[in-house]
GROMACS .gro file of C-alpha atoms in nm:
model
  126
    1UNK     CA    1  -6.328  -1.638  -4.918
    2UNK     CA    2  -5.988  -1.441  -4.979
    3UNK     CA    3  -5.992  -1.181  -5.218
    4UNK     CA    4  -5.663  -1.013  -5.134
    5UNK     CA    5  -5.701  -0.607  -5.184
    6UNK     CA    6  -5.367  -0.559  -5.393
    7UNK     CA    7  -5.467  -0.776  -5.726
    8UNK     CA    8  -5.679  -0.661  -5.997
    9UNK     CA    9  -5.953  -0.916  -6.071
   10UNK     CA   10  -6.139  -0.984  -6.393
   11UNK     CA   11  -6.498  -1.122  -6.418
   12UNK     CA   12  -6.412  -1.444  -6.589
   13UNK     CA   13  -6.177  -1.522  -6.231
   14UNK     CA   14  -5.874  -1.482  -6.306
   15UNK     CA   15  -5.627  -1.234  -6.114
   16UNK     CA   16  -5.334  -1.021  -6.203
   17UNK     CA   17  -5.037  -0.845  -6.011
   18UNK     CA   18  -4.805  -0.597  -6.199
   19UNK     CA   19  -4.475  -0.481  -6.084
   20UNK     CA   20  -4.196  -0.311  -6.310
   21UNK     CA   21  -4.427  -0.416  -6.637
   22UNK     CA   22  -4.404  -0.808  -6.520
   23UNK     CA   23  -4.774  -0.921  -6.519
   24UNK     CA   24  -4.852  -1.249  -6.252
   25UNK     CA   25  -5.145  -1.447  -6.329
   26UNK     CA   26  -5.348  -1.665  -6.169
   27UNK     CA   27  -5.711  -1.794  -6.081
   28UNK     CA   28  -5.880  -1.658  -5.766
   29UNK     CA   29  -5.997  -1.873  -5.506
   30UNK     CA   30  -6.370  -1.893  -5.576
   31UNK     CA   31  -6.317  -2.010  -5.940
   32UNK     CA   32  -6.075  -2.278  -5.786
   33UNK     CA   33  -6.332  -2.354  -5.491
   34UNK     CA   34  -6.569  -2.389  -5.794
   35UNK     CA   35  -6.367  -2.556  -5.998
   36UNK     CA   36  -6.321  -2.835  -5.759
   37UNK     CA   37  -6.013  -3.042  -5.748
   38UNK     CA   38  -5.769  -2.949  -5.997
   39UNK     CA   39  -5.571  -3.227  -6.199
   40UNK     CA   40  -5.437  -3.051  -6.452
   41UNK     CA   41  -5.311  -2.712  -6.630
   42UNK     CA   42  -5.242  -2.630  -6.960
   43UNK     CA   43  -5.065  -2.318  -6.971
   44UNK     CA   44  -4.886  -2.110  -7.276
   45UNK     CA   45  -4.530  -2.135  -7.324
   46UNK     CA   46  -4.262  -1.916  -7.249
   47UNK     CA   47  -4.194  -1.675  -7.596
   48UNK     CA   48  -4.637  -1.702  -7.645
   49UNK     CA   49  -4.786  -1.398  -7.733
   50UNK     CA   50  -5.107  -1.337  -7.543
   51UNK     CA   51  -5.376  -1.112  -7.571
   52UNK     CA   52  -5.607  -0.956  -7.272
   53UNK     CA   53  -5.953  -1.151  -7.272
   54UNK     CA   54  -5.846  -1.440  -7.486
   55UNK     CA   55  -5.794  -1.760  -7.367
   56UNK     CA   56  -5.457  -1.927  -7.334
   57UNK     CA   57  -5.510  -2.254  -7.111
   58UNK     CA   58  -5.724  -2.478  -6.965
   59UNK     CA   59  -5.736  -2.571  -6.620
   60UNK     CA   60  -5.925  -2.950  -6.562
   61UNK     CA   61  -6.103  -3.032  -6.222
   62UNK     CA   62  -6.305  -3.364  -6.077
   63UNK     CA   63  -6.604  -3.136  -6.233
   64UNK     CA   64  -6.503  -2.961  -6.577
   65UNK     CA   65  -6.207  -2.855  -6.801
   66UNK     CA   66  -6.236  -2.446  -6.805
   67UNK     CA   67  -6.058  -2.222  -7.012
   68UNK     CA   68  -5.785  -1.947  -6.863
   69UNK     CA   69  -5.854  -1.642  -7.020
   70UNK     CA   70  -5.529  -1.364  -7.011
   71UNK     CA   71  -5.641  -1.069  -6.799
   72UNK     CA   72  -5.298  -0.899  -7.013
   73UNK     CA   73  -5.127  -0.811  -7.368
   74UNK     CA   74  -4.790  -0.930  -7.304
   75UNK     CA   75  -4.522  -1.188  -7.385
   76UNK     CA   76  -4.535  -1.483  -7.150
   77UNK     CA   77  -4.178  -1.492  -7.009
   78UNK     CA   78  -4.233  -1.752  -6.717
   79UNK     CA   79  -4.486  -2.037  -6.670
   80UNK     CA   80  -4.491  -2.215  -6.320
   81UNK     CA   81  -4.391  -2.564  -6.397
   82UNK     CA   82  -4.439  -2.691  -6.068
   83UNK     CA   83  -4.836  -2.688  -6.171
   84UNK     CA   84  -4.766  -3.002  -6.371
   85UNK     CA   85  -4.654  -3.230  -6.098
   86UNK     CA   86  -4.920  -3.039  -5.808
   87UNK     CA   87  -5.218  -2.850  -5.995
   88UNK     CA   88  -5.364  -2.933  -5.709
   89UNK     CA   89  -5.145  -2.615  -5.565
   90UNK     CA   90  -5.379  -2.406  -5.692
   91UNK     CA   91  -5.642  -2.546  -5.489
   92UNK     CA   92  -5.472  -2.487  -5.220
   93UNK     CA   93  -5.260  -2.175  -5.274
   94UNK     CA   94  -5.440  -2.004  -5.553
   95UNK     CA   95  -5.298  -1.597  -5.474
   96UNK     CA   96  -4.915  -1.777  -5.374
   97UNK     CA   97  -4.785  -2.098  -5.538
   98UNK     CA   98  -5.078  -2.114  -5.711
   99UNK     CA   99  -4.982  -1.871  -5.989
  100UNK     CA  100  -5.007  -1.946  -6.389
  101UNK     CA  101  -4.780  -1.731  -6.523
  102UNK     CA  102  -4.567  -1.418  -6.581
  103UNK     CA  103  -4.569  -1.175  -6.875
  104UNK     CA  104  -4.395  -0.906  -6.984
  105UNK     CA  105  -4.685  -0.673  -7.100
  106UNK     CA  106  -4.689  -0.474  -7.399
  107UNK     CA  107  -4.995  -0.262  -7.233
  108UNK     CA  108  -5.128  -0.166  -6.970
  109UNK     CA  109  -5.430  -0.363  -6.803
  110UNK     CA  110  -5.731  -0.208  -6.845
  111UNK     CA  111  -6.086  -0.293  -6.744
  112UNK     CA  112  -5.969  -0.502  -6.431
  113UNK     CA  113  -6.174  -0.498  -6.121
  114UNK     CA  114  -6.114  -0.421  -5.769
  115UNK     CA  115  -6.111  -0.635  -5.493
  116UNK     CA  116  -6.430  -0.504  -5.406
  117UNK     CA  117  -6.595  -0.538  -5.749
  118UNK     CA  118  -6.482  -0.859  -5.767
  119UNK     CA  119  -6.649  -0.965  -5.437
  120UNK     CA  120  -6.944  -0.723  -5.484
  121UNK     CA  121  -6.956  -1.028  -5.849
  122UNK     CA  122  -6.932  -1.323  -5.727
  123UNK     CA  123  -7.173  -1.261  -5.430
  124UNK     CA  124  -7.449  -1.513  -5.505
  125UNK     CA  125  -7.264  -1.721  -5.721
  126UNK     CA  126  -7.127  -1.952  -5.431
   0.00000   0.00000   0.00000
């Protein structure tokens, strides 16, 4: 399974790429493999205020409806609205087109776990 080395991870799956303080979510390949097919996302809206380890969306499958908890403190500036006609994408392109959304963060991460952790987690869980 893909756990690309340049994203910081969290334990409740989700992942998280910062560059210039712009935060890009998303939620990694084994919780989408999990997950099952995707059929919809509920994600925050542009201008929402959200807070690291809180949730801020739901994600529904085939299997379950699961929460999306922010790995970031931040502003969400950007929300990928091409989830709502293909939330299947992030079945299929979880770390790429996949992505939930952007925020401008008012912190910086902490807590987040390597690529290594992460793996080194969900060993046993598949």
């Amino acid at each position: 399974m893909s756990v690309p080395t340049e994203l910081g991870y969290t334990a409740k799956h989700e992942w998280v790429v910062v560059k210039d303080g712009i935060a890009t979510v998303g939620i990694t390949a084994f919780a989408a493999e999990s997950l099952g097919d995707i059929v919809y996302v509920e994600l925050p809206e542009s201008g929402t205020e959200v807070t690291a380890g809180q949730a801020c969306g739901e994600v529904e499958s085939t299997k379950s409806v699961s929460d999306v908890y922010s790995p970031v403190s931040g502003e969400v500036i950007e929300v990928n609205g091409a989830l709502e006609d293909a939330p299947e994408t992030i079945n299929t392109a979880p770390f790429e087109d996949g992505w939930l959304f952007r925020a401008r963060l008012s912190e910086e991460p902490s807590g987040l776990l390597s690529a290594e952790e992460y793996t080194k987690l969900t060993e046993g869980e598949e």
